[in-house]
PDB file of C-alpha atoms in Angstrom:
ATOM      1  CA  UNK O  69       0.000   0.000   0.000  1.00 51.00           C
ATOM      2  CA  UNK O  70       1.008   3.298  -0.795  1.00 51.00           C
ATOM      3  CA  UNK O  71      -0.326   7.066  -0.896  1.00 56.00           C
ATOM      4  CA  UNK O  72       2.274   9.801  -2.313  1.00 53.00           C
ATOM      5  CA  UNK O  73       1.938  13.534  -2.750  1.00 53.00           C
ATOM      6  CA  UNK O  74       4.906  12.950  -5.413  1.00 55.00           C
ATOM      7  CA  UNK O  75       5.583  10.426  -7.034  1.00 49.00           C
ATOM      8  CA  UNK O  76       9.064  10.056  -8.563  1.00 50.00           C
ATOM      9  CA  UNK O  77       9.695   9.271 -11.832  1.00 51.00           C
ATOM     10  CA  UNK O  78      11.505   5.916 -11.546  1.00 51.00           C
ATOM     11  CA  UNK O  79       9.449   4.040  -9.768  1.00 52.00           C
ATOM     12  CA  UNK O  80       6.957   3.204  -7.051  1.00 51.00           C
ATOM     13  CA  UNK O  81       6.270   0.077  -5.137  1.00 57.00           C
ATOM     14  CA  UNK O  82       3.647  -0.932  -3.288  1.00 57.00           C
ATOM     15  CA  UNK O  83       2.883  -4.546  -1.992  1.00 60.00           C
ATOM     16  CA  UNK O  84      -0.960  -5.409  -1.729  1.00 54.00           C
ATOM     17  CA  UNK O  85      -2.375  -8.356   0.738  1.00 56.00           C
ATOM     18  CA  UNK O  86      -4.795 -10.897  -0.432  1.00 57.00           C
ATOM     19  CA  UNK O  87      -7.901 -11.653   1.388  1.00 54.00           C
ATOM     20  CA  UNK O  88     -11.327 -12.388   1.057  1.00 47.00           C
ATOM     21  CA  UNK O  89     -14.601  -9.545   0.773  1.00 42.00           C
ATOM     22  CA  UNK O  90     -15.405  -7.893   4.057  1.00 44.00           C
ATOM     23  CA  UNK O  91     -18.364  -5.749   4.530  1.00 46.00           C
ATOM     24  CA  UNK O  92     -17.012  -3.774   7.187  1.00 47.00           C
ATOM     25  CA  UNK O  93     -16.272   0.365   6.352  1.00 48.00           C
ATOM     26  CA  UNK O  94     -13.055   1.481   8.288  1.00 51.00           C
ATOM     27  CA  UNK O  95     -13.676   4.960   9.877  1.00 49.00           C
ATOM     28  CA  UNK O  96     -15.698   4.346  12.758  1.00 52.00           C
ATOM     29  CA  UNK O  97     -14.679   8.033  13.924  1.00 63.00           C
ATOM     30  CA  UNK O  98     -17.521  10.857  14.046  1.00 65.00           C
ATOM     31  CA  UNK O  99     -16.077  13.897  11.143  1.00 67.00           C
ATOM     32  CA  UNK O 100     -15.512  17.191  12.613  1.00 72.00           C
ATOM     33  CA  UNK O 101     -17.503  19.559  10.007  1.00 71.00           C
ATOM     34  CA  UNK O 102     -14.949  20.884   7.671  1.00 72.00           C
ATOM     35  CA  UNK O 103     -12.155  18.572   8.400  1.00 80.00           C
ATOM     36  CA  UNK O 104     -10.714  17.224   5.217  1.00 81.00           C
ATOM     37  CA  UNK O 105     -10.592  13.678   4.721  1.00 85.00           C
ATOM     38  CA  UNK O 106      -6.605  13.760   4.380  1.00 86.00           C
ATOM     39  CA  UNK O 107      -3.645  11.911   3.322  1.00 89.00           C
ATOM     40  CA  UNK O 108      -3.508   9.497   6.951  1.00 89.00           C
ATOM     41  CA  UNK O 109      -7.250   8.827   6.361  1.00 90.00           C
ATOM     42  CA  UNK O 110      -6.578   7.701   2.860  1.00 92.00           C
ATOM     43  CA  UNK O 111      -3.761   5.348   3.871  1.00 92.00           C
ATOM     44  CA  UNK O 112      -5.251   4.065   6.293  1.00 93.00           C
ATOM     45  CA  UNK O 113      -8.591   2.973   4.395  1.00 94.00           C
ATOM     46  CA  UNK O 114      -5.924   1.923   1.405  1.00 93.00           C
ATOM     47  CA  UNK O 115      -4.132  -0.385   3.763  1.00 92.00           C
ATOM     48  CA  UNK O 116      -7.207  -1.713   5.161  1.00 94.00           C
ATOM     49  CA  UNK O 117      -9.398  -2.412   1.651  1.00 94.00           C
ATOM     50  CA  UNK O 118      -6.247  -3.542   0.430  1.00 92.00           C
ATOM     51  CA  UNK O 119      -5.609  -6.405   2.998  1.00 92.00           C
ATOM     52  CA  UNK O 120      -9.426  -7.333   2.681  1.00 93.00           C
ATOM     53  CA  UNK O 121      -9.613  -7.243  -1.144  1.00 91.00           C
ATOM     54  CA  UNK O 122      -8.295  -8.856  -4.390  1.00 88.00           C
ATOM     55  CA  UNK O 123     -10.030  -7.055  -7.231  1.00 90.00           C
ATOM     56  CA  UNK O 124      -8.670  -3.337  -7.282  1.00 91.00           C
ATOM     57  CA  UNK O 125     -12.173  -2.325  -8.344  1.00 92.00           C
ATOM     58  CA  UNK O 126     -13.175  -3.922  -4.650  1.00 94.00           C
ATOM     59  CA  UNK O 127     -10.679  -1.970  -3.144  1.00 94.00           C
ATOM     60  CA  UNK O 128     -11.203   1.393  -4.737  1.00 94.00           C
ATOM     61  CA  UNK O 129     -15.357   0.862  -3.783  1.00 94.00           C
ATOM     62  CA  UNK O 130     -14.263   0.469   0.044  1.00 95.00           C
ATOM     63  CA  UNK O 131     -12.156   3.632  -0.233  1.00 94.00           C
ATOM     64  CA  UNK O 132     -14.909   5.182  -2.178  1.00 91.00           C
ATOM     65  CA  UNK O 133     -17.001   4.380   1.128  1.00 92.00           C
ATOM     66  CA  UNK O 134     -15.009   5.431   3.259  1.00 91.00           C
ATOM     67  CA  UNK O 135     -14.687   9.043   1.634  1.00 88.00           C
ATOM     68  CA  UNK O 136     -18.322   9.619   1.192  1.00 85.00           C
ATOM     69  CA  UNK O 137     -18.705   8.183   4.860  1.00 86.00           C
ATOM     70  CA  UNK O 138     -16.625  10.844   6.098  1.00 84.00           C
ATOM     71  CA  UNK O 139     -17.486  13.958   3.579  1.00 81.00           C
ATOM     72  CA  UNK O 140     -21.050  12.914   4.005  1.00 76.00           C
ATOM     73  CA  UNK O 141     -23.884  15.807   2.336  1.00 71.00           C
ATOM     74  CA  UNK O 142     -20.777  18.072   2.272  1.00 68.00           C
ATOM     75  CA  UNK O 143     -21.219  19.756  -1.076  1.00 68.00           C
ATOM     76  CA  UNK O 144     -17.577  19.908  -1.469  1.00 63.00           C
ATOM     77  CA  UNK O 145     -17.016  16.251  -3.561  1.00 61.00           C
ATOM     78  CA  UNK O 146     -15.537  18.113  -7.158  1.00 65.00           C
ATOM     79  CA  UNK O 147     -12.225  17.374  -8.081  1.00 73.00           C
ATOM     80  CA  UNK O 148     -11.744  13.456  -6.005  1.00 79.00           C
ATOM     81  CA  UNK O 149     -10.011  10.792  -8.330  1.00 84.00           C
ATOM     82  CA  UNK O 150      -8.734   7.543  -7.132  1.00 88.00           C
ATOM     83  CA  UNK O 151      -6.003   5.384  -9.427  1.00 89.00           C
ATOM     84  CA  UNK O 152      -5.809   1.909  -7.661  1.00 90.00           C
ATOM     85  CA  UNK O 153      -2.900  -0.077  -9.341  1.00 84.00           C
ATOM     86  CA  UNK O 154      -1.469  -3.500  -8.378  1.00 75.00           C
ATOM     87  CA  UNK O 155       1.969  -3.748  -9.406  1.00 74.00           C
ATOM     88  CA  UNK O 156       3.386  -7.559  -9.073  1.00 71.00           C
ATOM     89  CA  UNK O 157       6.727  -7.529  -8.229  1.00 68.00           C
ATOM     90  CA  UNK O 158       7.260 -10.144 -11.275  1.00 66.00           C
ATOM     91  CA  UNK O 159       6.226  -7.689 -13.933  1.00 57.00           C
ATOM     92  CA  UNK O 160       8.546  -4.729 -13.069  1.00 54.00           C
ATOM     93  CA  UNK O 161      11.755  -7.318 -12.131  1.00 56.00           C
ATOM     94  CA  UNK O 162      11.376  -5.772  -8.215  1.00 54.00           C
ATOM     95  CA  UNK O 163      14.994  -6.957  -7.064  1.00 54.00           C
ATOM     96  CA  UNK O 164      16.656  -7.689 -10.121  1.00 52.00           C
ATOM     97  CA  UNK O 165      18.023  -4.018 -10.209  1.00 51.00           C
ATOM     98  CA  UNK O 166      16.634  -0.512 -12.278  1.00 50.00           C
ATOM     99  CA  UNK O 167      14.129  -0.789 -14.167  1.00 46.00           C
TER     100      UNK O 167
END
C-alpha cells in the first residue's frame, strides 16, 4: 500500500495483501464539520481495503465508502479521483536491479 503527494519518476512500489470480501467500512470516527478527509485517512482505508480485497475495483469501492462516509452531504465532492494499481513484483523485475 502506498499514498504519495509525489511520485518520482523511476518508480513506485507498493505490496498489496490478499484476502477475502469484508463488509465492514473502516472509519468508525464521528467527522468534525470541515475537516478534510486527508492523506492518513486515505492510507489508512488503502491499507485496510487492500488487505481485505483482491479485485482493485473492490478496493477502490471500500475507499470510495469510506470518503463519502466521512465527507457525508458536504457539497464539497468536485475534483476526487482515485487510481488503484497492483503492481506484481514479477512484472517490473522488483529486485533484479533498475528498471
Amino acid at each position: 500500500m502506498a499514498v504519495a503527494t509525489r511520485v518520482p519518476s523511476d518508480t513506485l512500489q507498493a505490496e498489496l495483501a490478499t484476502g477475502g470480501p469484508s463488509p465492514n467500512v473502516l472509519l468508525p470516527e464521528v467527522p468534525i464539520p470541515g475537516e478534510l478527509f486527508g492523506f492518513e485517512r486515505l492510507a489508512a482505508s488503502a491499507g485496510y481495503w487492500s488487505t481485505r480485497e483482491r479485485d482493485a475495483g473492490a478496493i477502490a469501492a471500500g475507499i470510495w465508502a469510506d470518503v463519502l462516509a466521512w465527507s457525508g452531504e458536504s457539497p464539497d465532492h468536485d475534483d476526487m479521483t482515485l487510481l488503484v494499481v497492483r503492481v506484481s513484483a514479477r512484472s517490473h523485475g522488483v529486485g533484479s536491479g533498475p528498471l
